[in-house]
Amino acid sequence: MLIVFTILPLPLMAQSRPTDLPRQIYGEVQIVDSTTLEFVRTKQLVRLAGFEAPRLDQMATSESVSWPAGQVSRAWMILRTLGQDVNCAPVGRDRNKVLIAHCFVGETNLAATAIAEGIGYAFNYRDEPKVPAYFDIERKARGLGYGVWSSPTLPPPWLYSAPMTKAAGQDPERSEPVPGLPLPLPVAKQTDDINNAHGG
């Protein structure tokens, strides 16, 4: 399922982007978990902005059939990126200083597509960049009963791991969508930036 989205103008995206971030990171990735990528050549970790997925050990039940929701989410991300170059546009850092980014394979926004197919959730941790348009995508997936939405008993990951999250000092925050906001632009491959982007 190929998803192509309306895009933000580049100047608007640049205004909200901290100046100490690399403009882009490009290359093959290893999937750490459903939300975190590691670039093979540079070992740079990147977490997808505005996206959460079931923890690796979470199980779901759909129509009396149990299935490993966390492992399915990770496998989905592996299949989407395997043998492909991933293009990430960093927009911030989390409390552990890991880059947060919008990442694309070609023109496919990985987080937005995962949300649309029920692989994960639109979600923001407090003080991290928000992507309100993802909540509109999630609402459609939820209405269609895709993926995680086919399992009424599956707790969202921020509730499933709430004790661990609080202990780590991270305060989850769900954002309300703002209707009509477009999604971030995929960034074009730029050789000069690639060579200078990895020190962050």
C-alpha positions as CSV (number, residue, x, y, z in Angstrom):
1,M,0.0,0.0,0.0
2,L,1.8,3.1,-1.2
3,I,0.8,6.3,0.6
4,V,1.7,9.7,-0.8
5,F,0.9,12.7,1.3
6,T,0.3,16.4,1.0
7,I,3.4,18.2,2.1
8,L,4.6,21.2,4.2
9,P,6.5,24.0,2.5
10,L,10.2,23.7,3.2
11,P,10.5,27.2,4.8
12,L,7.8,26.2,7.4
13,M,9.5,23.0,8.2
14,A,12.9,24.7,8.6
15,Q,11.5,27.3,11.0
16,S,10.7,24.7,13.6
17,R,13.9,22.7,13.2
18,P,16.7,23.3,15.7
19,T,19.9,24.6,14.1
20,D,22.2,22.0,15.7
21,L,20.6,19.0,13.9
22,P,21.9,17.4,10.7
23,R,19.7,18.3,7.7
24,Q,19.4,14.7,6.7
25,I,20.7,11.2,7.2
26,Y,20.6,8.8,4.3
27,G,21.5,5.1,3.9
28,E,20.8,1.5,4.9
29,V,19.4,0.9,8.4
30,Q,19.1,-1.8,10.9
31,I,15.8,-2.0,12.8
32,V,16.4,-1.8,16.6
33,D,12.7,-1.9,17.4
34,S,9.5,-0.8,15.7
35,T,10.2,2.9,16.3
36,T,14.1,3.1,16.2
37,L,16.5,2.8,13.3
38,E,20.3,2.5,13.3
39,F,22.1,3.6,10.2
40,V,24.5,0.7,9.3
41,R,27.5,2.8,8.2
42,T,27.5,5.4,10.9
43,K,25.7,3.6,13.8
44,Q,23.5,6.8,14.2
45,L,20.3,6.0,16.1
46,V,17.1,7.7,14.9
47,R,13.6,7.4,16.4
48,L,10.5,8.1,14.3
49,A,8.8,11.3,15.2
50,G,5.1,11.2,16.3
51,F,5.0,7.4,16.3
52,E,4.8,4.6,18.9
53,A,4.3,0.9,18.4
54,P,3.6,-2.1,20.6
55,R,6.5,-3.2,22.8
56,L,8.4,-6.2,21.5
57,D,6.8,-8.5,24.1
58,Q,3.2,-7.3,23.7
59,M,0.6,-9.9,22.6
60,A,-2.7,-9.1,20.9
61,T,-5.9,-11.1,20.5
62,S,-8.1,-10.7,17.4
63,E,-11.2,-12.8,17.0
64,S,-9.8,-15.3,19.6
65,V,-6.5,-15.6,17.7
66,S,-3.3,-14.5,19.7
67,W,-0.5,-12.8,17.8
68,P,2.7,-11.0,18.8
69,A,1.9,-7.4,18.2
70,G,5.3,-6.1,19.0
71,Q,7.1,-8.6,16.8
72,V,4.7,-8.0,14.0
73,S,5.4,-4.2,14.2
74,R,9.1,-4.8,14.1
75,A,8.9,-7.3,11.2
76,W,6.8,-4.7,9.3
77,M,9.5,-2.1,9.7
78,I,12.2,-4.6,8.7
79,L,10.3,-5.5,5.5
80,R,9.7,-1.8,4.6
81,T,13.4,-0.9,4.9
82,L,15.2,-4.1,4.0
83,G,17.6,-3.5,1.1
84,Q,16.4,0.1,0.8
85,D,18.0,3.4,1.5
86,V,16.2,5.3,4.2
87,N,16.1,9.1,4.1
88,C,15.6,10.8,7.5
89,A,15.0,14.5,8.2
90,P,15.8,15.1,11.9
91,V,13.5,17.5,13.8
92,G,14.7,17.2,17.4
93,R,16.3,15.0,20.0
94,D,14.6,13.1,22.9
95,R,15.7,13.2,26.5
96,N,18.3,10.6,25.8
97,K,19.7,12.8,23.0
98,V,18.6,10.3,20.3
99,L,17.6,12.1,17.1
100,I,13.9,12.3,16.3
101,A,13.1,12.4,12.6
102,H,10.7,12.0,9.7
103,C,12.0,9.0,7.7
104,F,11.1,7.9,4.2
105,V,11.8,5.1,1.8
106,G,11.4,6.8,-1.5
107,E,8.3,9.0,-1.0
108,T,6.8,6.7,1.6
109,N,6.6,8.2,5.1
110,L,7.4,5.2,7.4
111,A,5.6,6.4,10.5
112,A,2.5,7.7,8.6
113,T,2.2,4.4,6.6
114,A,2.7,2.3,9.8
115,I,-0.1,4.2,11.5
116,A,-2.4,3.9,8.4
117,E,-1.9,0.1,8.4
118,G,-2.5,-0.3,12.1
119,I,1.1,-1.2,12.9
120,G,1.3,1.5,15.6
121,Y,-0.1,4.7,17.0
122,A,0.1,8.5,16.6
123,F,1.9,9.6,19.8
124,N,4.1,12.3,21.2
125,Y,6.2,12.4,24.3
126,R,6.1,15.7,26.2
127,D,8.4,18.4,24.8
128,E,9.0,16.5,21.6
129,P,7.9,17.7,18.1
130,K,4.3,17.0,17.4
131,V,2.7,15.7,14.2
132,P,-1.0,16.4,14.5
133,A,-1.9,15.0,11.0
134,Y,-0.9,11.5,12.2
135,F,-3.9,11.5,14.5
136,D,-6.3,11.9,11.5
137,I,-4.6,8.9,9.9
138,E,-4.9,6.9,13.1
139,R,-8.6,7.7,13.3
140,K,-9.2,6.1,9.9
141,A,-7.2,3.0,10.8
142,R,-9.1,2.6,14.1
143,G,-12.4,3.0,12.3
144,L,-11.4,0.2,9.8
145,G,-10.2,-2.1,12.6
146,Y,-6.7,-2.5,11.1
147,G,-3.8,-4.1,13.0
148,V,-3.6,-3.0,16.6
149,W,-7.2,-1.8,16.4
150,S,-8.4,-5.3,15.7
151,S,-7.5,-6.3,19.3
152,P,-9.7,-4.6,21.9
153,T,-7.7,-5.9,24.8
154,L,-4.3,-4.7,23.5
155,P,-3.1,-1.8,25.8
156,P,-1.2,1.0,24.0
157,P,2.5,0.9,24.7
158,W,2.6,4.0,26.9
159,L,0.1,2.3,29.2
160,Y,1.7,-1.1,29.0
161,S,5.1,0.3,30.0
162,A,3.8,3.1,32.2
163,P,5.8,2.2,35.3
164,M,9.0,2.0,33.4
165,T,8.3,5.2,31.5
166,K,7.6,7.2,34.7
167,A,10.8,5.8,36.3
168,A,12.8,7.0,33.4
169,G,11.3,10.5,33.7
170,Q,9.4,10.5,30.5
171,D,5.9,11.9,30.7
172,P,3.8,10.8,27.7
173,E,1.4,13.2,26.2
174,R,-1.3,12.6,23.6
175,S,-1.8,15.6,21.3
176,E,-5.1,16.6,19.8
177,P,-5.1,16.7,16.0
178,V,-5.4,20.0,14.2
179,P,-7.6,19.4,11.1
180,G,-6.1,20.0,7.7
181,L,-2.5,20.1,8.6
182,P,-0.3,18.4,5.9
183,L,2.5,16.0,6.6
184,P,6.2,16.7,6.5
185,L,8.1,16.8,3.2
186,P,10.4,14.0,2.2
187,V,13.8,15.5,1.9
188,A,15.8,15.1,-1.4
189,K,19.0,13.2,-1.4
190,Q,21.9,15.7,-1.0
191,T,25.4,14.3,-1.2
192,D,27.1,17.3,0.6
193,D,24.8,17.1,3.6
194,I,25.1,13.3,3.9
195,N,28.8,13.4,4.4
196,N,28.5,16.1,7.1
197,A,25.3,14.9,8.8
198,H,26.4,12.0,10.9
199,G,28.1,13.8,13.8
200,G,24.8,15.5,14.7
